[in-house]
C-alpha cells in the first residue's frame, strides 16, 4: 500500500511551516527529505506518523502502518539491550529480536544495560527498534546522528532490506546514504507567512 500525501500543510506552534506537499511513497521505495534545520522537516514527519494533525490536506496509507524514529532513541536505561528490544517487540505484538540484534551488531551488547552504552551504541539500539515493530512504513528523523561510518552502513543495509521486503521509508537526513529513491526538498514548500500589516494592523506591535 502506498503512503500518499495530498496538498498537505503542517504547522508548528500554530503557524504553518510547510504547505502544498503532494507526494507518494510506494511499497519498496524510499523518500529522502532534505532541507535546512528549522524548515519544518520534523513537523512533517510527526504529521506523517499521526502524532499531530495537518492544517490542511490528507495523509493516506499511514496510521497504524507507521513506525516512527525521532531524535530521541526511546530506550529504557535500566533494561538491557535485549530487554529493550523485547519490550518494544511486545508493544507492537511481535516476537523475536535476533534479526534486530544482528542487523546492528548488537549481539555482544545484548546483556548490557542500555544506560551504559555509548551515544553511538544507543543510537544503533534505537534504530534496531524499527526492526521489531512489524510495521511497513518507517518514518525517520535524522537517523544517523551519533553513528560512525560502519554504523551508517548498517543503517543503510537495514533500509535496503526493509525495502526489499516490500516496506517503505521516509527519511530526513543531511547525508548521502546511497539509497534508491526520490528526494523532496522541504525548502521548496516553505509556508508563506501571513501579512500581519493587512487590515490596519499596527507594525509597532511586532
Coordinates of C-alpha atoms in Angstrom, one line a residue:
X1 CA 0.0 0.0 0.0
X2 CA 1.3 3.4 -1.0
X3 CA 1.8 6.3 1.5
X4 CA 0.0 9.2 -0.2
X5 CA 0.2 12.8 0.8
X6 CA -2.1 15.3 -0.9
X7 CA -1.9 19.1 -0.7
X8 CA -0.6 18.9 2.9
X9 CA 0.0 22.0 5.1
X10 CA 1.7 21.4 8.5
X11 CA 2.2 23.8 11.4
X12 CA 4.5 24.3 14.4
X13 CA 3.4 26.4 17.3
X14 CA 0.2 27.3 15.5
X15 CA 2.0 28.8 12.5
X16 CA 2.2 26.9 9.1
X17 CA 5.7 25.9 8.2
X18 CA 5.3 23.8 5.1
X19 CA 2.5 23.8 2.6
X20 CA 1.5 22.4 -0.8
X21 CA 3.1 19.0 -0.1
X22 CA 1.9 16.3 -2.5
X23 CA 3.9 13.0 -2.9
X24 CA 3.5 9.3 -2.9
X25 CA 5.9 6.6 -1.4
X26 CA 5.0 3.2 -2.9
X27 CA 5.9 -0.1 -1.2
X28 CA 9.6 -0.9 -1.8
X29 CA 10.7 2.7 -2.2
X30 CA 12.2 5.4 0.0
X31 CA 11.7 9.2 0.0
X32 CA 14.7 11.3 1.2
X33 CA 13.6 14.5 2.9
X34 CA 16.1 17.4 2.6
X35 CA 16.1 20.9 3.9
X36 CA 17.9 23.3 6.3
X37 CA 17.4 23.0 10.1
X38 CA 14.2 24.6 11.3
X39 CA 12.4 24.4 7.9
X40 CA 9.8 22.0 9.3
X41 CA 11.1 18.5 8.4
X42 CA 10.4 17.2 11.9
X43 CA 6.9 18.7 11.9
X44 CA 6.2 17.0 8.6
X45 CA 7.4 13.6 9.9
X46 CA 5.4 13.9 13.0
X47 CA 2.3 14.6 10.9
X48 CA 3.0 11.5 8.7
X49 CA 3.4 9.4 11.8
X50 CA 0.0 10.6 13.1
X51 CA 1.4 12.4 16.1
X52 CA -0.2 15.7 15.1
X53 CA -3.0 16.7 12.7
X54 CA -2.4 18.6 9.5
X55 CA -3.7 22.1 9.0
X56 CA -4.8 21.1 5.5
X57 CA -4.7 18.1 3.2
X58 CA -4.6 14.4 3.7
X59 CA -2.2 11.5 4.6
X60 CA -3.4 8.1 3.4
X61 CA -1.8 4.7 4.0
X62 CA -0.2 5.8 7.3
X63 CA -1.8 5.4 10.7
X64 CA -1.1 2.0 12.3
X65 CA 1.2 1.1 9.4
X66 CA 3.8 3.7 10.5
X67 CA 6.8 3.2 12.9
X68 CA 8.5 6.5 13.8
X69 CA 12.1 7.1 14.9
X70 CA 12.6 10.5 16.3
X71 CA 15.7 12.3 17.6
X72 CA 15.4 10.5 20.9
X73 CA 16.4 6.9 20.9
X74 CA 13.4 5.8 23.0
X75 CA 15.3 3.3 25.1
X76 CA 15.0 2.4 28.8
X77 CA 18.3 2.9 30.6
X78 CA 17.8 0.3 33.3
X79 CA 16.9 -2.5 30.8
X80 CA 19.5 -4.4 28.9
X81 CA 19.8 -4.2 25.1
X82 CA 17.9 -7.4 24.6
X83 CA 15.2 -6.4 27.2
X84 CA 14.7 -3.1 25.4
X85 CA 14.1 -4.8 22.1
X86 CA 11.9 -7.5 23.6
X87 CA 9.8 -4.7 25.3
X88 CA 9.3 -2.9 22.0
X89 CA 8.5 -6.1 20.1
X90 CA 5.8 -7.0 22.6
X91 CA 4.4 -3.4 22.4
X92 CA 3.9 -4.0 18.7
X93 CA 2.6 -7.5 19.1
X94 CA 5.8 -9.1 17.7
X95 CA 8.2 -11.8 18.8
X96 CA 11.9 -12.4 18.1
X97 CA 14.7 -9.9 18.3
X98 CA 17.5 -11.8 16.8
X99 CA 17.3 -10.1 13.4
X100 CA 17.4 -6.7 15.0
X101 CA 20.4 -7.6 17.2
X102 CA 22.2 -8.9 14.1
X103 CA 21.4 -6.0 11.8
X104 CA 23.1 -3.5 14.1
X105 CA 25.8 -5.9 15.5
X106 CA 24.3 -5.7 19.0
X107 CA 24.8 -9.3 20.0
X108 CA 27.9 -8.7 22.1
X109 CA 25.9 -6.0 23.9
X110 CA 22.7 -7.9 24.4
X111 CA 23.1 -8.3 28.2
X112 CA 24.5 -4.8 28.8
X113 CA 22.2 -2.2 30.5
X114 CA 21.3 0.4 27.9
X115 CA 22.3 3.2 30.3
X116 CA 25.9 2.1 30.0
X117 CA 26.1 2.3 26.2
X118 CA 28.0 4.9 24.2
X119 CA 26.0 7.5 22.2
X120 CA 26.5 5.6 19.0
X121 CA 25.5 2.3 20.6
X122 CA 22.4 3.8 22.0
X123 CA 21.5 5.1 18.5
X124 CA 22.0 1.7 17.0
X125 CA 19.7 0.2 19.6
X126 CA 17.2 2.9 18.9
X127 CA 17.2 2.2 15.2
X128 CA 17.1 -1.6 15.8
X129 CA 13.7 -0.9 17.4
X130 CA 12.3 -0.3 14.0
X131 CA 13.0 -3.9 13.0
X132 CA 10.8 -5.3 15.8
X133 CA 7.7 -3.2 15.1
X134 CA 6.5 -5.3 12.2
X135 CA 5.3 -2.1 10.5
X136 CA 5.8 -1.5 6.8
X137 CA 6.2 2.3 6.8
X138 CA 9.3 3.7 8.5
X139 CA 9.3 7.5 9.2
X140 CA 12.8 8.5 10.5
X141 CA 14.2 11.9 11.6
X142 CA 17.9 12.3 11.2
X143 CA 18.6 8.6 12.0
X144 CA 22.3 8.7 11.5
X145 CA 23.1 11.2 14.3
X146 CA 25.9 9.8 16.5
X147 CA 26.7 6.9 14.1
X148 CA 30.2 6.2 12.8
X149 CA 30.8 5.2 9.2
X150 CA 30.4 1.5 9.8
X151 CA 27.1 2.0 11.7
X152 CA 25.8 4.3 8.9
X153 CA 26.4 1.4 6.6
X154 CA 24.5 -0.9 8.9
X155 CA 21.6 1.5 8.8
X156 CA 21.6 1.8 5.0
X157 CA 21.7 -2.0 4.7
X158 CA 18.8 -2.3 7.1
X159 CA 16.8 0.2 5.0
X160 CA 17.6 -1.7 1.8
X161 CA 16.5 -5.0 3.4
X162 CA 13.3 -3.3 4.6
X163 CA 12.5 -2.0 1.1
X164 CA 13.3 -5.4 -0.4
X165 CA 10.7 -6.9 1.8
X166 CA 8.1 -4.5 0.5
X167 CA 8.4 -1.9 3.1
X168 CA 8.8 1.9 2.5
X169 CA 10.5 4.7 4.3
X170 CA 10.6 8.5 4.6
X171 CA 13.9 9.7 5.9
X172 CA 15.0 13.2 6.9
X173 CA 18.8 13.3 6.5
X174 CA 21.6 15.6 5.5
X175 CA 24.0 12.8 4.4
X176 CA 24.1 10.6 1.3
X177 CA 23.0 7.1 2.1
X178 CA 23.3 5.7 -1.4
X179 CA 19.6 4.6 -1.4
X180 CA 17.5 4.5 -4.5
X181 CA 14.5 6.8 -4.1
X182 CA 13.1 10.2 -4.7
X183 CA 14.3 13.4 -2.9
X184 CA 11.9 16.0 -1.6
X185 CA 13.3 19.5 -0.8
X186 CA 11.3 20.9 2.1
X187 CA 12.6 24.4 1.4
X188 CA 10.6 24.5 -1.8
X189 CA 7.4 24.2 0.3
X190 CA 8.2 26.8 2.9
X191 CA 4.8 28.3 4.0
X192 CA 4.2 32.0 3.2
X193 CA 3.8 34.0 6.4
X194 CA 0.5 35.9 6.7
X195 CA 0.6 39.6 6.0
X196 CA 0.3 41.0 9.5
X197 CA 0.2 44.6 8.3
X198 CA -3.1 44.0 6.5
X199 CA -6.4 45.3 7.8
X200 CA -4.8 48.2 9.7
X201 CA -2.5 46.0 11.8
X202 CA 0.0 48.3 13.6
X203 CA 3.6 47.3 12.9
X204 CA 4.6 48.9 16.3
X205 CA 3.3 45.8 18.0
X206 CA 5.7 43.4 16.1

